[in-house]
Amino acid sequence: MGKKLKKMAVVFAAALAAAISGGCGPSVPKLNVYMWSDYIDPDIVQKFEDENGCEVVISIFDSNESMYAKLKAGGTGYDVILPSSYMAKVMNDEKMIETLDLSKLPNVKNINSEYMKKLALDKTFKYSVPYMICYSCVAYDKGKCPNLPDTWGVFGDSKYRGRMTLLNDYRETIGAALKANGYSLNTRDDSELEKAKETLLKWKPNLARLDNEGYKSGVQSGEFVVVHGYSGDLYQVLEESKNLAVMIPKEGVSLSCDDWVIPADSKNKDLAYAFINYMCDPESAAANMEVTKYLSPVDGASKLMSDENAKSVVIPKAVYENGEMIIDLGEDNAKYLKIWDEIKISQ
Ligand code: N2P
């Protein structure tokens, strides 16, 4: 976690302490944002609060599925949510989110048109606005794993038994096993999925655990030596730990984008629109890229970044060439979930 994101953790703790001790300042409108961790510049959030006379309250989820499950179990009170594109589509199909009024989002004109044409799942901003593009790859300890080959197959290597993690994210991790076998990570083919399951059953004994958050500090502290993670999170960790490197498996990786949506039951829709619009401003996007190391699709943002970061926040050619966007599979999602349950309960 970079310095700014650490500062944000301290601010959260202070806010929590104030809430518990019953602090009673003047009440200002609150915008409740539900999103992934380490994923926004706290200074940009502060600027938005100052300019809009409001308080932004950020709650964190660590996977699309846990966020979705929480909403389905009756979780309410959010004004803006940040699912990945495939999950935003599910939420739209299930009428959980607003159809967007684009007159309240003038800054969507800044979203890169090539991205919208080629990769976006919601090509007309009908229900979502893209925030950051992500791919998943592997970080490893260069000293403890010299000459690590660039293949998903490393998870099958018992040399690193007990010191590796894969994401606790069924589309990412089954996707990695599909790619390892040369298949599409959006396959609906039963025999390909069966092969991916066999691969994961072979990999599992080598894993310390499936993990979506702790792998970052774990690989920094040396507890883990090979971790599967989200690109920006891994680059945030690399910035602080010179003994680590990133490996992009040659068989291909997942590409995904996280998209802002407004839940149908938001009580602060105008403020929600203002927030999403603010994030599509090139200056906000540049600041968010600097801190999170993910790639924003906002045109003009990279030009505003420091040279060093602008160079690192690009999608490597290998990712574009072999990467595949995760799409929603409708009823066939059930095939993936069944495999995931079998993997989780296997010893
Ligand atoms: C988590 C960011 C994750 C993005 N820090 C994955 N879509």
Short mmCIF file of C-alpha atoms and ligand atoms in Angstrom, two decimals:
data_model
loop_
_atom_site.label_atom_id
_atom_site.label_comp_id
_atom_site.label_asym_id
_atom_site.label_seq_id
_atom_site.Cartn_x
_atom_site.Cartn_y
_atom_site.Cartn_z
CA MET A 1 0.00 0.00 0.00
CA GLY A 2 1.48 3.39 -1.02
CA LYS A 3 1.87 6.35 1.35
CA LYS A 4 -1.38 8.03 0.29
CA LEU A 5 -3.39 4.85 0.67
CA LYS A 6 -1.89 4.34 4.14
CA LYS A 7 -2.99 7.86 4.97
CA MET A 8 -6.50 6.92 3.84
CA ALA A 9 -6.52 3.91 6.17
CA VAL A 10 -5.66 6.26 9.06
CA VAL A 11 -8.46 8.63 8.02
CA PHE A 12 -10.94 5.70 7.96
CA ALA A 13 -9.84 4.67 11.44
CA ALA A 14 -10.32 8.24 12.71
CA ALA A 15 -13.78 8.43 11.10
CA LEU A 16 -14.73 5.15 12.71
CA ALA A 17 -13.51 6.35 16.12
CA ALA A 18 -15.52 9.58 15.73
CA ALA A 19 -18.63 7.60 14.79
CA ILE A 20 -18.24 5.29 17.77
CA SER A 21 -17.68 8.14 20.21
CA GLY A 22 -20.85 9.79 18.88
CA GLY A 23 -19.22 12.91 17.35
CA CYS A 24 -21.89 15.46 16.43
CA GLY A 25 -20.67 18.01 13.91
CA PRO A 26 -23.01 19.79 11.47
CA SER A 27 -24.61 17.20 9.27
CA VAL A 28 -23.64 17.26 5.59
CA PRO A 29 -24.96 15.05 2.80
CA LYS A 30 -23.26 11.66 2.75
CA LEU A 31 -22.35 9.76 -0.37
CA ASN A 32 -21.95 6.05 0.31
CA VAL A 33 -19.53 4.43 -2.10
CA TYR A 34 -19.03 0.65 -2.16
CA MET A 35 -15.80 -0.33 -3.91
CA TRP A 36 -12.53 -2.32 -3.92
CA SER A 37 -9.63 -1.51 -1.56
CA ASP A 38 -6.57 0.66 -2.41
CA TYR A 39 -8.38 1.96 -5.44
CA ILE A 40 -8.75 5.75 -5.31
CA ASP A 41 -6.61 8.77 -4.45
CA PRO A 42 -7.75 10.03 -1.02
CA ASP A 43 -6.86 13.61 -2.06
CA ILE A 44 -9.30 13.40 -4.96
CA VAL A 45 -12.02 12.17 -2.63
CA GLN A 46 -11.24 15.08 -0.30
CA LYS A 47 -11.40 17.58 -3.20
CA PHE A 48 -14.77 16.20 -4.25
CA GLU A 49 -16.01 16.54 -0.67
CA ASP A 50 -14.77 20.13 -0.42
CA GLU A 51 -16.25 21.18 -3.76
CA ASN A 52 -19.59 19.52 -3.08
CA GLY A 53 -19.98 20.16 0.65
CA CYS A 54 -20.48 16.48 1.36
CA GLU A 55 -18.88 13.51 3.03
CA VAL A 56 -17.86 10.46 1.03
CA VAL A 57 -18.09 7.25 3.03
CA ILE A 58 -16.23 4.39 1.40
CA SER A 59 -17.03 0.76 2.20
CA ILE A 60 -14.87 -2.00 0.82
CA PHE A 61 -15.59 -5.36 -0.82
CA ASP A 62 -12.98 -7.84 -1.96
CA SER A 63 -14.79 -9.62 -4.77
CA ASN A 64 -17.70 -9.06 -7.13
CA GLU A 65 -19.45 -12.05 -5.66
CA SER A 66 -19.22 -10.90 -2.03
CA MET A 67 -20.55 -7.47 -3.04
CA TYR A 68 -23.43 -9.03 -5.02
CA ALA A 69 -24.25 -11.45 -2.20
CA LYS A 70 -24.36 -8.59 0.30
CA LEU A 71 -26.80 -6.61 -1.85
CA LYS A 72 -28.95 -9.68 -2.45
CA ALA A 73 -29.02 -10.34 1.30
CA GLY A 74 -30.62 -6.92 1.71
CA GLY A 75 -27.55 -4.64 1.93
CA THR A 76 -28.79 -1.15 1.13
CA GLY A 77 -27.74 2.47 1.59
CA TYR A 78 -25.13 2.66 -1.17
CA ASP A 79 -25.14 5.48 -3.73
CA VAL A 80 -22.32 4.40 -6.02
CA ILE A 81 -20.92 0.88 -6.54
CA LEU A 82 -17.92 -0.31 -8.54
CA PRO A 83 -18.45 -3.83 -9.93
CA SER A 84 -16.40 -5.31 -12.77
CA SER A 85 -18.09 -5.03 -16.17
CA TYR A 86 -19.42 -8.58 -16.24
CA MET A 87 -21.04 -8.09 -12.84
CA ALA A 88 -22.43 -4.65 -13.78
CA LYS A 89 -24.21 -6.43 -16.64
CA VAL A 90 -25.73 -8.97 -14.24
CA MET A 91 -26.86 -6.14 -11.95
CA ASN A 92 -28.41 -4.33 -14.89
CA ASP A 93 -30.18 -7.47 -16.13
CA GLU A 94 -31.57 -7.91 -12.63
CA LYS A 95 -32.70 -4.27 -12.48
CA MET A 96 -30.55 -3.58 -9.42
CA ILE A 97 -29.06 -0.39 -10.91
CA GLU A 98 -30.13 2.83 -12.64
CA THR A 99 -30.34 3.42 -16.36
CA LEU A 100 -28.01 6.42 -16.54
CA ASP A 101 -29.11 9.93 -17.46
CA LEU A 102 -26.14 11.00 -19.59
CA SER A 103 -27.12 14.67 -19.38
CA LYS A 104 -25.78 14.45 -15.80
CA LEU A 105 -22.49 12.94 -16.93
CA PRO A 106 -20.99 15.42 -19.42
CA ASN A 107 -17.47 14.09 -18.73
CA VAL A 108 -18.17 10.69 -20.27
CA LYS A 109 -17.09 12.42 -23.49
CA ASN A 110 -13.55 11.94 -22.09
CA ILE A 111 -13.77 8.14 -22.09
CA ASN A 112 -11.56 6.71 -24.80
CA SER A 113 -13.64 5.75 -27.83
CA GLU A 114 -11.39 2.84 -28.86
CA TYR A 115 -11.84 1.35 -25.40
CA MET A 116 -15.60 1.74 -25.70
CA LYS A 117 -15.67 0.18 -29.18
CA LYS A 118 -13.30 -2.71 -28.58
CA LEU A 119 -13.43 -3.73 -24.93
CA ALA A 120 -16.34 -2.16 -23.07
CA LEU A 121 -19.27 -4.48 -22.38
CA ASP A 122 -21.72 -1.57 -21.93
CA LYS A 123 -20.82 0.31 -25.08
CA THR A 124 -23.25 3.22 -24.67
CA PHE A 125 -22.92 3.97 -20.93
CA LYS A 126 -26.46 2.69 -20.57
CA TYR A 127 -25.94 1.65 -16.96
CA SER A 128 -22.20 2.03 -16.20
CA VAL A 129 -19.16 4.26 -16.63
CA PRO A 130 -15.70 2.66 -16.80
CA TYR A 131 -13.22 3.59 -14.05
CA MET A 132 -10.04 1.49 -14.26
CA ILE A 133 -8.79 -1.27 -16.51
CA CYS A 134 -7.12 -4.15 -14.74
CA TYR A 135 -5.43 -7.38 -15.69
CA SER A 136 -4.37 -10.12 -13.39
CA CYS A 137 -0.89 -11.53 -13.26
CA VAL A 138 1.71 -12.86 -10.82
CA ALA A 139 4.22 -11.21 -8.49
CA TYR A 140 7.16 -13.19 -7.10
CA ASP A 141 10.25 -12.88 -4.96
CA LYS A 142 13.23 -12.65 -7.32
CA GLY A 143 15.69 -13.94 -4.71
CA LYS A 144 13.64 -16.95 -3.62
CA CYS A 145 12.36 -17.86 -7.10
CA PRO A 146 15.22 -17.17 -9.49
CA ASN A 147 14.40 -17.75 -13.18
CA LEU A 148 10.69 -18.20 -12.54
CA PRO A 149 9.22 -19.31 -15.92
CA ASP A 150 6.48 -17.10 -17.37
CA THR A 151 3.69 -19.63 -17.17
CA TRP A 152 0.62 -20.31 -15.04
CA GLY A 153 2.25 -23.72 -14.60
CA VAL A 154 4.34 -22.32 -11.69
CA PHE A 155 1.36 -23.00 -9.44
CA GLY A 156 1.90 -26.69 -10.16
CA ASP A 157 5.52 -26.56 -8.94
CA SER A 158 5.79 -28.18 -5.51
CA LYS A 159 9.10 -26.37 -4.91
CA TYR A 160 7.04 -23.41 -3.69
CA ARG A 161 4.52 -25.50 -1.78
CA GLY A 162 2.68 -23.57 0.91
CA ARG A 163 4.14 -20.22 -0.20
CA MET A 164 1.87 -19.38 -3.13
CA THR A 165 -1.62 -17.85 -3.35
CA LEU A 166 -4.23 -17.68 -6.09
CA LEU A 167 -7.03 -15.11 -6.12
CA ASN A 168 -10.15 -15.99 -4.18
CA ASP A 169 -12.15 -14.96 -7.25
CA TYR A 170 -13.81 -17.72 -9.22
CA ARG A 171 -13.68 -16.09 -12.65
CA GLU A 172 -10.02 -15.06 -12.23
CA THR A 173 -8.74 -18.34 -10.83
CA ILE A 174 -10.75 -20.76 -12.97
CA GLY A 175 -9.82 -18.35 -15.79
CA ALA A 176 -6.11 -18.84 -15.01
CA ALA A 177 -6.51 -22.63 -15.09
CA LEU A 178 -8.42 -22.40 -18.40
CA LYS A 179 -5.65 -20.24 -19.87
CA ALA A 180 -3.02 -22.67 -18.55
CA ASN A 181 -4.72 -25.32 -20.71
CA GLY A 182 -4.92 -23.05 -23.75
CA TYR A 183 -8.69 -22.37 -23.50
CA SER A 184 -10.77 -19.22 -23.42
CA LEU A 185 -11.48 -17.94 -19.93
CA ASN A 186 -15.08 -17.46 -21.05
CA THR A 187 -15.56 -21.04 -22.26
CA ARG A 188 -18.89 -22.80 -21.81
CA ASP A 189 -17.48 -26.15 -22.90
CA ASP A 190 -17.89 -28.84 -20.24
CA SER A 191 -14.78 -30.83 -21.12
CA GLU A 192 -12.59 -27.70 -21.10
CA LEU A 193 -14.01 -26.72 -17.73
CA GLU A 194 -13.36 -30.23 -16.43
CA LYS A 195 -9.71 -29.94 -17.50
CA ALA A 196 -9.44 -26.58 -15.70
CA LYS A 197 -10.89 -28.19 -12.58
CA GLU A 198 -8.29 -30.99 -12.73
CA THR A 199 -5.56 -28.38 -13.07
CA LEU A 200 -6.82 -26.46 -10.03
CA LEU A 201 -7.05 -29.68 -8.01
CA LYS A 202 -3.37 -30.27 -8.81
CA TRP A 203 -2.41 -26.70 -7.92
CA LYS A 204 -4.39 -26.50 -4.69
CA PRO A 205 -2.04 -28.53 -2.43
CA ASN A 206 0.75 -26.11 -3.37
CA LEU A 207 -1.22 -23.07 -2.20
CA ALA A 208 -1.06 -21.41 1.19
CA ARG A 209 -4.62 -20.27 0.46
CA LEU A 210 -6.99 -18.54 -1.94
CA ASP A 211 -6.67 -14.84 -1.10
CA ASN A 212 -7.83 -11.47 -2.39
CA GLU A 213 -6.25 -9.01 0.04
CA GLY A 214 -3.61 -10.53 2.35
CA TYR A 215 -1.41 -11.58 -0.58
CA LYS A 216 -0.16 -8.00 -0.86
CA SER A 217 1.39 -7.80 2.60
CA GLY A 218 2.18 -11.53 2.49
CA VAL A 219 4.45 -11.27 -0.53
CA GLN A 220 6.08 -8.14 0.91
CA SER A 221 6.87 -9.80 4.22
CA GLY A 222 8.22 -12.97 2.56
CA GLU A 223 5.38 -15.15 3.87
CA PHE A 224 4.48 -15.88 0.23
CA VAL A 225 6.89 -16.09 -2.70
CA VAL A 226 4.49 -16.32 -5.68
CA VAL A 227 1.10 -14.56 -5.68
CA HIS A 228 -1.67 -14.15 -8.24
CA GLY A 229 -3.11 -10.66 -8.01
CA TYR A 230 -4.73 -7.66 -9.64
CA SER A 231 -2.22 -5.68 -11.71
CA GLY A 232 -2.38 -2.27 -9.97
CA ASP A 233 -2.27 -3.81 -6.51
CA LEU A 234 0.83 -5.76 -7.50
CA TYR A 235 2.51 -2.65 -8.93
CA GLN A 236 1.68 -0.75 -5.72
CA VAL A 237 3.46 -3.50 -3.78
CA LEU A 238 6.40 -3.57 -6.20
CA GLU A 239 6.98 0.14 -5.72
CA GLU A 240 7.82 -0.56 -2.09
CA SER A 241 9.63 -3.88 -2.45
CA LYS A 242 12.53 -3.97 -4.83
CA ASN A 243 13.02 -7.73 -4.32
CA LEU A 244 9.73 -8.45 -6.11
CA ALA A 245 8.97 -8.68 -9.82
CA VAL A 246 5.88 -9.19 -11.96
CA MET A 247 5.42 -12.19 -14.24
CA ILE A 248 2.84 -12.15 -17.04
CA PRO A 249 2.01 -15.76 -17.97
CA LYS A 250 2.59 -16.37 -21.65
CA GLU A 251 -0.64 -18.36 -22.02
CA GLY A 252 -2.60 -15.12 -21.52
CA VAL A 253 -4.34 -13.31 -18.68
CA SER A 254 -7.71 -11.83 -17.85
CA LEU A 255 -8.59 -8.25 -18.64
CA SER A 256 -11.38 -6.54 -16.77
CA CYS A 257 -12.68 -3.10 -16.09
CA ASP A 258 -14.43 -1.84 -12.99
CA ASP A 259 -17.38 0.39 -13.74
CA TRP A 260 -19.27 2.95 -11.67
CA VAL A 261 -22.98 2.19 -11.31
CA ILE A 262 -25.78 3.77 -9.27
CA PRO A 263 -27.94 1.31 -7.32
CA ALA A 264 -31.65 1.70 -8.00
CA ASP A 265 -32.33 2.45 -4.33
CA SER A 266 -29.71 5.22 -3.93
CA LYS A 267 -31.06 8.13 -1.88
CA ASN A 268 -28.48 10.60 -3.27
CA LYS A 269 -28.64 10.15 -7.00
CA ASP A 270 -27.60 13.69 -7.94
CA LEU A 271 -24.52 13.48 -5.75
CA ALA A 272 -23.81 10.02 -7.18
CA TYR A 273 -23.88 11.44 -10.71
CA ALA A 274 -21.63 14.32 -9.63
CA PHE A 275 -19.12 11.85 -8.15
CA ILE A 276 -19.00 9.63 -11.23
CA ASN A 277 -18.69 12.68 -13.46
CA TYR A 278 -15.81 13.97 -11.30
CA MET A 279 -13.91 10.71 -11.72
CA CYS A 280 -14.10 11.10 -15.52
CA ASP A 281 -12.20 14.38 -15.38
CA PRO A 282 -8.64 13.89 -16.70
CA GLU A 283 -7.10 15.44 -13.58
CA SER A 284 -8.94 13.11 -11.21
CA ALA A 285 -8.19 10.15 -13.46
CA ALA A 286 -4.47 11.02 -13.55
CA ALA A 287 -4.31 11.34 -9.76
CA ASN A 288 -6.15 8.05 -9.33
CA MET A 289 -3.77 6.32 -11.74
CA GLU A 290 -0.72 7.71 -9.91
CA VAL A 291 -1.90 6.23 -6.65
CA THR A 292 -3.53 2.98 -7.73
CA LYS A 293 -1.32 2.04 -10.73
CA TYR A 294 -4.34 0.90 -12.71
CA LEU A 295 -5.06 2.22 -16.18
CA SER A 296 -7.86 4.74 -16.60
CA PRO A 297 -9.71 4.90 -19.93
CA VAL A 298 -10.07 8.70 -19.55
CA ASP A 299 -8.41 10.46 -22.51
CA GLY A 300 -5.77 13.00 -21.61
CA ALA A 301 -5.15 11.58 -18.14
CA SER A 302 -1.80 9.88 -18.87
CA LYS A 303 -0.37 13.19 -20.11
CA LEU A 304 -0.99 14.70 -16.68
CA MET A 305 0.94 12.01 -14.82
CA SER A 306 4.52 12.07 -13.63
CA ASP A 307 6.83 10.57 -16.29
CA GLU A 308 7.81 7.64 -14.13
CA ASN A 309 4.25 6.58 -13.40
CA ALA A 310 2.98 7.28 -16.91
CA LYS A 311 5.50 4.73 -18.14
CA SER A 312 4.47 2.04 -15.68
CA VAL A 313 0.70 2.49 -16.01
CA VAL A 314 0.26 1.02 -19.45
CA ILE A 315 -1.11 -2.31 -20.52
CA PRO A 316 1.89 -4.36 -21.67
CA LYS A 317 1.78 -5.63 -25.24
CA ALA A 318 1.74 -9.24 -24.04
CA VAL A 319 -1.47 -8.53 -22.13
CA TYR A 320 -3.20 -7.00 -25.13
CA GLU A 321 -2.06 -9.81 -27.41
CA ASN A 322 -3.08 -12.72 -25.20
CA GLY A 323 -5.45 -11.05 -22.76
CA GLU A 324 -9.14 -11.75 -22.73
CA MET A 325 -11.93 -9.66 -21.26
CA ILE A 326 -14.06 -11.52 -18.69
CA ILE A 327 -17.67 -11.48 -19.91
CA ASP A 328 -20.91 -12.46 -18.21
CA LEU A 329 -21.89 -16.04 -19.09
CA GLY A 330 -25.52 -15.88 -18.00
CA GLU A 331 -26.81 -19.30 -16.99
CA ASP A 332 -23.44 -20.91 -17.69
CA ASN A 333 -21.97 -19.05 -14.69
CA ALA A 334 -23.44 -21.92 -12.71
CA LYS A 335 -20.90 -24.29 -14.28
CA TYR A 336 -18.07 -22.15 -12.91
CA LEU A 337 -19.66 -21.86 -9.48
CA LYS A 338 -20.06 -25.62 -9.25
CA ILE A 339 -16.37 -26.15 -10.02
CA TRP A 340 -15.44 -23.41 -7.54
CA ASP A 341 -17.37 -25.15 -4.76
CA GLU A 342 -15.62 -28.42 -5.56
CA ILE A 343 -12.21 -26.72 -5.48
CA LYS A 344 -12.96 -24.99 -2.19
CA ILE A 345 -14.01 -28.15 -0.38
CA SER A 346 -11.23 -30.34 -1.79
CA GLN A 347 -8.40 -31.13 0.67
C1 N2P B 1 -8.46 -4.04 -5.67
C2 N2P B 1 -8.62 -3.56 -7.03
C3 N2P B 1 -9.16 -4.70 -7.73
C4 N2P B 1 -9.60 -4.48 -9.04
N1 N2P B 1 -7.54 -3.33 -4.93
C5 N2P B 1 -10.14 -5.77 -9.53
N2 N2P B 1 -11.14 -5.61 -10.40
#
